[in-house]
CSV table of C-alpha atoms in Angstrom, one decimal:
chain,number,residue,atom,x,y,z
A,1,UNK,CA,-70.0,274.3,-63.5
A,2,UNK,CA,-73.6,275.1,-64.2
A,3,UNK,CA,-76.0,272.8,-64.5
A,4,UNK,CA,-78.5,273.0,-67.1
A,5,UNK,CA,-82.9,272.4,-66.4
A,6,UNK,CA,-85.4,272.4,-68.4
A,7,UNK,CA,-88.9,273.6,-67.3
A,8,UNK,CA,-91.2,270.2,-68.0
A,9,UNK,CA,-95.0,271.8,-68.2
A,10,UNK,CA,-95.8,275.9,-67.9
A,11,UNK,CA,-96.7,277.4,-64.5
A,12,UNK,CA,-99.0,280.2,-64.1
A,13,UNK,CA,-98.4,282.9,-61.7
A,14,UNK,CA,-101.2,285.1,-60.6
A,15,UNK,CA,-101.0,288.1,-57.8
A,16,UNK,CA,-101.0,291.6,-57.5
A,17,UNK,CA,-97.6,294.1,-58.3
A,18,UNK,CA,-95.7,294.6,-55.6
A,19,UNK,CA,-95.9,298.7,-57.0
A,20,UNK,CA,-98.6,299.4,-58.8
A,21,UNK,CA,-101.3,297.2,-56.8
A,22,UNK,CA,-103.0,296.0,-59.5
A,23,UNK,CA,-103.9,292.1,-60.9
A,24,UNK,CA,-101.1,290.7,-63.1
A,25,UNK,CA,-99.9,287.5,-63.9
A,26,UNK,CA,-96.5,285.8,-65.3
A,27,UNK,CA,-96.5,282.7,-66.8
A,28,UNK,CA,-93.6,280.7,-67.5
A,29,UNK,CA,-93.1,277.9,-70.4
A,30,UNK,CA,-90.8,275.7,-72.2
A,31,UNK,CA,-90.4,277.5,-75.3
A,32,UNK,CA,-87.3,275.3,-77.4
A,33,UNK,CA,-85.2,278.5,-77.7
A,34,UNK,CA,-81.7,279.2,-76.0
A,35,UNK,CA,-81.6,281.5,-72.4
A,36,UNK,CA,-84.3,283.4,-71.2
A,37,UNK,CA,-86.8,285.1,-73.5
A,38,UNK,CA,-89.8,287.3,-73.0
A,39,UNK,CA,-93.3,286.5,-74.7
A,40,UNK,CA,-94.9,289.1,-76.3
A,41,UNK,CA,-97.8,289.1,-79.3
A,42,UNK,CA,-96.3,285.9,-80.4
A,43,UNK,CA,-93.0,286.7,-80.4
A,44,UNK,CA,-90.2,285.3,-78.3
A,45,UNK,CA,-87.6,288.0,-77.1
A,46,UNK,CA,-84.5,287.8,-75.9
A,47,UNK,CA,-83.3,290.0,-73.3
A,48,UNK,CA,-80.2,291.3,-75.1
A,49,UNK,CA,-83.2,293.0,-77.6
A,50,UNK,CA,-84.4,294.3,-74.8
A,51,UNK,CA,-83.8,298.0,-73.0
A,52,UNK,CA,-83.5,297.9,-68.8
A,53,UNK,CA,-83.7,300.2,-66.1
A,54,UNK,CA,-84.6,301.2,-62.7
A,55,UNK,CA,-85.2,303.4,-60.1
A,56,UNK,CA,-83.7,301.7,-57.5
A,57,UNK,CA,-86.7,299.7,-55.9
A,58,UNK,CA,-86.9,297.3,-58.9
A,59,UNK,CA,-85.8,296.7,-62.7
A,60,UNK,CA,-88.0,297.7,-65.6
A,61,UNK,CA,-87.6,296.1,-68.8
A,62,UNK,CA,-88.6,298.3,-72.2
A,63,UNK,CA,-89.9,295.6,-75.1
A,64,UNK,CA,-89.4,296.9,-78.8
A,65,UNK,CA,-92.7,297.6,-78.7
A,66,UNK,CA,-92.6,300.1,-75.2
A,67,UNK,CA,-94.7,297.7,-73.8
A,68,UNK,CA,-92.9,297.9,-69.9
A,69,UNK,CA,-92.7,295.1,-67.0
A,70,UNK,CA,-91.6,295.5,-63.6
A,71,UNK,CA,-90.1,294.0,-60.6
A,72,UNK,CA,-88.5,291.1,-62.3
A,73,UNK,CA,-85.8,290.4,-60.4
A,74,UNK,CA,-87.9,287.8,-58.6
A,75,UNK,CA,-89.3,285.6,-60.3
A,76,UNK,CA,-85.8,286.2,-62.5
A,77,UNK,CA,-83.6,285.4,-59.5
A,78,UNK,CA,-85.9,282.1,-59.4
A,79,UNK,CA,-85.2,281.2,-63.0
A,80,UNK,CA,-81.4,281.6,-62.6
A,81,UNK,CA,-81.0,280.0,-59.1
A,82,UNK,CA,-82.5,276.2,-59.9
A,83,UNK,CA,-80.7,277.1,-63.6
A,84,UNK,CA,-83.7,276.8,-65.9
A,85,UNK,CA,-82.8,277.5,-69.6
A,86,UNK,CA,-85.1,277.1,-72.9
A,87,UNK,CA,-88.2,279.3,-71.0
A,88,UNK,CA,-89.9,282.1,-72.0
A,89,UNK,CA,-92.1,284.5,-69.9
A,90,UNK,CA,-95.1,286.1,-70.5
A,91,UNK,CA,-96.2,288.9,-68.2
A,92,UNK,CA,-99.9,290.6,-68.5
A,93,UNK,CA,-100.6,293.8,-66.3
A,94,UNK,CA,-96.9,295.0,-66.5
A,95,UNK,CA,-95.1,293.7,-63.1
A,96,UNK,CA,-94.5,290.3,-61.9
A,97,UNK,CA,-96.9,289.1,-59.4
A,98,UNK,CA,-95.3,290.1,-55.9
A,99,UNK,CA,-96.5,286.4,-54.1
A,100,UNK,CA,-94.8,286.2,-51.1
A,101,UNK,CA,-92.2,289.0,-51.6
A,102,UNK,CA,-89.3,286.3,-52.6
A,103,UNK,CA,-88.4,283.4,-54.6
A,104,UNK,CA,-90.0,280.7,-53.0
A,105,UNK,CA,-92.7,280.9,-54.3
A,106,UNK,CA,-91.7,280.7,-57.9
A,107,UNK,CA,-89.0,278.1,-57.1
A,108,UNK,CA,-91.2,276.3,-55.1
A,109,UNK,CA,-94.0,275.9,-58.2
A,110,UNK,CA,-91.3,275.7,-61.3
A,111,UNK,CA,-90.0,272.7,-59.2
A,112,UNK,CA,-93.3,271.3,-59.0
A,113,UNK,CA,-93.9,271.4,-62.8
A,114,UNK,CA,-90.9,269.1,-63.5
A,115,UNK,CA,-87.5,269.9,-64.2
A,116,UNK,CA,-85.3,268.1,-66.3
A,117,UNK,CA,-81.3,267.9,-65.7
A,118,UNK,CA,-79.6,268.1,-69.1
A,119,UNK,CA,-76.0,269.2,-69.3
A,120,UNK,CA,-74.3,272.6,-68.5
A,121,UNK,CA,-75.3,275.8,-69.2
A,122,UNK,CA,-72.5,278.1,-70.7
A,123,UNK,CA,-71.9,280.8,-68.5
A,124,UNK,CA,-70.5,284.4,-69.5
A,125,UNK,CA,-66.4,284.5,-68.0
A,126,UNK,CA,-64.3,287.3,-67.0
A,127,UNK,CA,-60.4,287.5,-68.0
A,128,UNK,CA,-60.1,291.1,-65.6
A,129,UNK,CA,-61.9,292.3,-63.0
A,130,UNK,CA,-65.4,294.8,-63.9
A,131,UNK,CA,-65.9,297.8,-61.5
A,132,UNK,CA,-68.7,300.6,-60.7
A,133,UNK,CA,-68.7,303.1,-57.8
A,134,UNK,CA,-70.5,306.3,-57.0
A,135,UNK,CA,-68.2,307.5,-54.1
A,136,UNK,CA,-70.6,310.5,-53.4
A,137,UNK,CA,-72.6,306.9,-51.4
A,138,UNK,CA,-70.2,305.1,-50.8
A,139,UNK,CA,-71.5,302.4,-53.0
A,140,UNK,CA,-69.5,299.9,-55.2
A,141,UNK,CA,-69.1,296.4,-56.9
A,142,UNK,CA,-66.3,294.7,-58.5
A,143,UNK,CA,-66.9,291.3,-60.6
A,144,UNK,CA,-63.5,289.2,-60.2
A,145,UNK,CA,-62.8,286.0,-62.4
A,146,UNK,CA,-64.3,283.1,-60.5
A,147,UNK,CA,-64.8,279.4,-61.5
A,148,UNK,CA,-68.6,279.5,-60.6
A,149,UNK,CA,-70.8,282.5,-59.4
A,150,UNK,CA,-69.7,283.4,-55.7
A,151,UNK,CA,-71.0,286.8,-54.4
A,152,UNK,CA,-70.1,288.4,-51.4
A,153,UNK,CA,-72.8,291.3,-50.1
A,154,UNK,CA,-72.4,294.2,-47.4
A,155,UNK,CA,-75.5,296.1,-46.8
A,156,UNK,CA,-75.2,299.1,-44.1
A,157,UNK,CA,-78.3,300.6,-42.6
A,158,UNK,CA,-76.8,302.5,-39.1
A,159,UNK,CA,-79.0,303.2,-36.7
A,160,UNK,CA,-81.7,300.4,-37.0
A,161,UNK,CA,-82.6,296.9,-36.5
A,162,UNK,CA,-81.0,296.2,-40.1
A,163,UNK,CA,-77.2,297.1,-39.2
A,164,UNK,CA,-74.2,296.3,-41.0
A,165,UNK,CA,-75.0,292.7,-42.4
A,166,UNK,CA,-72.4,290.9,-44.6
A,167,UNK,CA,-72.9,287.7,-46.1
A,168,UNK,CA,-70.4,285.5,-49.2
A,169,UNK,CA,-71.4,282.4,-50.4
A,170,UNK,CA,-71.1,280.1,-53.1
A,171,UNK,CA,-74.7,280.6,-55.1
A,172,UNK,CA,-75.1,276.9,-56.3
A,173,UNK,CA,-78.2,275.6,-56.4
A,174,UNK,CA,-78.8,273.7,-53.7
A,175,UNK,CA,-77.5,277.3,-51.6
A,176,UNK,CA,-79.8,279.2,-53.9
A,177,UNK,CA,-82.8,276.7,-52.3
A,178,UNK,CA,-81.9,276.8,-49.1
A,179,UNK,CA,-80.4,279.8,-48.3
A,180,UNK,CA,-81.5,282.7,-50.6
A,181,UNK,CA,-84.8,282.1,-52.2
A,182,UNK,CA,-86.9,282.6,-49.0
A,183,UNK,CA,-85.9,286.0,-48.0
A,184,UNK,CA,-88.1,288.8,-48.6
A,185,UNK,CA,-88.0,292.0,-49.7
A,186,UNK,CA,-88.0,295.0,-47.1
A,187,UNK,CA,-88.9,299.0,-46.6
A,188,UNK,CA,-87.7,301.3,-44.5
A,189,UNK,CA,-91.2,302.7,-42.4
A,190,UNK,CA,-89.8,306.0,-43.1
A,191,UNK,CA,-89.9,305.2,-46.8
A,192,UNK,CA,-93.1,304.0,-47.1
A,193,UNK,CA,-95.1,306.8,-47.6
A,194,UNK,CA,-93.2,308.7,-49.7
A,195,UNK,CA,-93.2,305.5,-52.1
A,196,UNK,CA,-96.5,305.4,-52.4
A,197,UNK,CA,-96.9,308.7,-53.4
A,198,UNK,CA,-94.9,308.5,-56.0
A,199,UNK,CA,-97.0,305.6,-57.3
A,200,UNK,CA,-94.8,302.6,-55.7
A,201,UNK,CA,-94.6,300.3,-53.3
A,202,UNK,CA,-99.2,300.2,-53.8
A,203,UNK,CA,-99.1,296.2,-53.3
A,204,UNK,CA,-96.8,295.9,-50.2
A,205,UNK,CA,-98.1,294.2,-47.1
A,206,UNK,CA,-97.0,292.5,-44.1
A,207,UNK,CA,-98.0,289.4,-46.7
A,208,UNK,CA,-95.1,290.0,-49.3
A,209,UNK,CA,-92.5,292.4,-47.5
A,210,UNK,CA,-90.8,293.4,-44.5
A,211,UNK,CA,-90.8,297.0,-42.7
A,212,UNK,CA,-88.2,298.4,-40.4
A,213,UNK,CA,-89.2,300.5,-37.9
A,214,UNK,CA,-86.3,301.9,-36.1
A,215,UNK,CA,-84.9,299.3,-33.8
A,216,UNK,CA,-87.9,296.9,-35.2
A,217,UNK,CA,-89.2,294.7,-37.6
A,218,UNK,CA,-92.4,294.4,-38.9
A,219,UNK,CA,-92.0,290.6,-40.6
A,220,UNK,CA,-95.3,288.0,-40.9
A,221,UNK,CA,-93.8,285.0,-39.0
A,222,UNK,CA,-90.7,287.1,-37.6
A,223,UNK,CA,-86.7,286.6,-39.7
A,224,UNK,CA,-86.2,284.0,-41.6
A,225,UNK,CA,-82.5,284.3,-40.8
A,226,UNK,CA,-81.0,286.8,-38.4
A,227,UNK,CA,-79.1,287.8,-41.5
A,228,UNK,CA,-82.2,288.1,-44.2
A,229,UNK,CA,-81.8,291.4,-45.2
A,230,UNK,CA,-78.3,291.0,-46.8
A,231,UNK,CA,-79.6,287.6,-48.2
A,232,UNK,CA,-82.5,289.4,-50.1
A,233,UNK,CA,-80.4,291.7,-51.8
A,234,UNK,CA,-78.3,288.6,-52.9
A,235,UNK,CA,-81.6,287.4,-54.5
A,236,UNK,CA,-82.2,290.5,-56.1
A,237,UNK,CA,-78.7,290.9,-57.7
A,238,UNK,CA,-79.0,287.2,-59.1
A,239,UNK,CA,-82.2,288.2,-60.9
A,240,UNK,CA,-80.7,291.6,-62.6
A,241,UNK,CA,-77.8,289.2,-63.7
A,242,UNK,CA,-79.9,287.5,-65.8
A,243,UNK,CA,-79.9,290.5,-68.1
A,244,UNK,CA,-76.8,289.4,-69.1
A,245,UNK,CA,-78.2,286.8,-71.2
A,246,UNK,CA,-76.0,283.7,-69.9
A,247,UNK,CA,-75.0,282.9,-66.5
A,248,UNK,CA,-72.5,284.8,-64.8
A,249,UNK,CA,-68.8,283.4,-63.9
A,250,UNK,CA,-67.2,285.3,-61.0
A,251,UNK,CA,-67.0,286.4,-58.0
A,252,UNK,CA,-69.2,289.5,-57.4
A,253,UNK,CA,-67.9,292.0,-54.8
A,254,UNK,CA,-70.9,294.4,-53.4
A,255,UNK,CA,-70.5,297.2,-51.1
A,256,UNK,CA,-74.2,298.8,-50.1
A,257,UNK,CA,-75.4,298.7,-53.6
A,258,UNK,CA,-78.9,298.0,-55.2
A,259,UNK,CA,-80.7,297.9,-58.4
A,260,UNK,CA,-78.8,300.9,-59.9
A,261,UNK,CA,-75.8,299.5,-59.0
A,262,UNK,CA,-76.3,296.3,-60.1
A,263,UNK,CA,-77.8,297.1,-63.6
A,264,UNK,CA,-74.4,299.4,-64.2
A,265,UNK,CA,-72.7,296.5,-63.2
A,266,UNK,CA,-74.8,294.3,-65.8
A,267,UNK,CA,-74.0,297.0,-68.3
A,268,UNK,CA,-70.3,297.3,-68.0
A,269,UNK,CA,-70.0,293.4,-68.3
A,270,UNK,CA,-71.9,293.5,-71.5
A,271,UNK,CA,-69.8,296.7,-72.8
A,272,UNK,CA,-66.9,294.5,-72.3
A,273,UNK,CA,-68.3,291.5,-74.0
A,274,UNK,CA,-69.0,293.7,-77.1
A,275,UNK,CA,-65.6,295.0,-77.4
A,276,UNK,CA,-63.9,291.4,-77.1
A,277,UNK,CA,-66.0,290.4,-79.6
């Protein structure tokens, strides 16, 4: 089951992009209209109208109009966690603010504004199991038919402070809450510098990310959990789930995947939607 919320008042979220370092805001109201739209000129969007991508450090959505936004999964993964339906957001300087490099924040504040319990949400359902691999990494996922959205998660980083991590849990909301929204996103030291050349990664800090350094992290306030690494990539694959357009039902399998991996994932789901229908 899926509980269905709807956002009481509109919260305003103002920062700077976790990649291109600039001002940007994303604000997020009840707008009347099934699922999750995007605001843009007056218009309300749905994201099955909308084009997707990524480069592996975030997911870029492409409005009819070009018009592009960043590094949604976020404030997305928020959305979809506390199972908010009937909003629409509105995103000006093309990324989602970067806060506190998590979901808390966004949680924290849609929370605040009043959220009212009404129903169930329909959620998309699987008859067969959904698979994507690129064997050349060693990466894969599999989507299983599942009563509820469960999501098992095995991230591998040998050789530093990250390790193997493996985490499956239930993602209900109370879980969401307690045990996903707070962990933050994280960068390899080695990585950094060759992200921000390429134009990325121009708003990290120590105040909205983590940095491994070998055999160390560099985390305001030290882990969260011993395990937030793997927890933060579970945040980030409910927020490119959302693309789907409805709530996910199954069990999502995830061997040392990402963004990319995810957003095939998204993709295949969808393909398989079209043809049944």
């Amino acid at each position: 089951m899926f509980p269905r919320y709807l956002l009481d008042r509109e919260v305003l979220f103002r920062g700077v992009g976790l990649h291109s370092g600039v001002d940007c805001s994303a604000r997020v109201f009840p707008s009347g209209k099934k699922g999750i739209n995007l605001y843009r000129d007056g218009s309300l969007i749905p994201l099955d109208r909308l084009e997707w991508d990524g480069d592996g450090r975030g997911t870029v959505l492409t409005l009819p109009d070009g018009y592009k936004i960043r590094t949604v999964e976020h404030l997305f993964g928020a959305i979809a966690g506390l199972g908010l339906d009937e909003v629409a957001v509105d995103v000006v300087g093309g990324e989602v603010p970067a806060m506190d490099g998590c979901a808390s924040s966004f949680a924290d504040s849609l929370s605040g504004a009043g959220l009212t319990e009404d129903g169930f949400l329909d959620p998309v359902r699987l008859d067969s199991p959904v698979a994507v691999d690129d064997r050349s990494s060693g990466r894969s996922m599999v989507a299983l038919p599942y009563d509820g959205l469960r999501v098992t998660y095995v991230v591998d980083y040998p050789g530093t402070a990250i390790g193997t991590q493996c985490l499956s849990t239930d993602l209900s909301r109370d879980n969401f809450i307690d045990r996903i929204a707070s962990c933050r996103t994280f960068a390899m030291m080695e990585d950094v510098e060759t992200l921000r050349k390429n134009g990325l990664s121009l708003g990290g800090s120590l105040e909205n990310a983590m940095v491994v350094d070998g055999r160390k992290v560099l985390a305001k306030g030290g882990l969260r959990f011993e395990d937030e690494f793997v927890r933060h990539k579970i945040l980030d694959l409910l927020g490119d789930l959302v693309l789907l357009g409805r709530p996910l039902a199954a069990h999502v399998i995830a061997i040392k995947a990402g963004h990319s991996m995810h957003q095939r994932l998204v993709k295949e789901i969808a393909k398989r939607r079209i043809s049944e229908d």
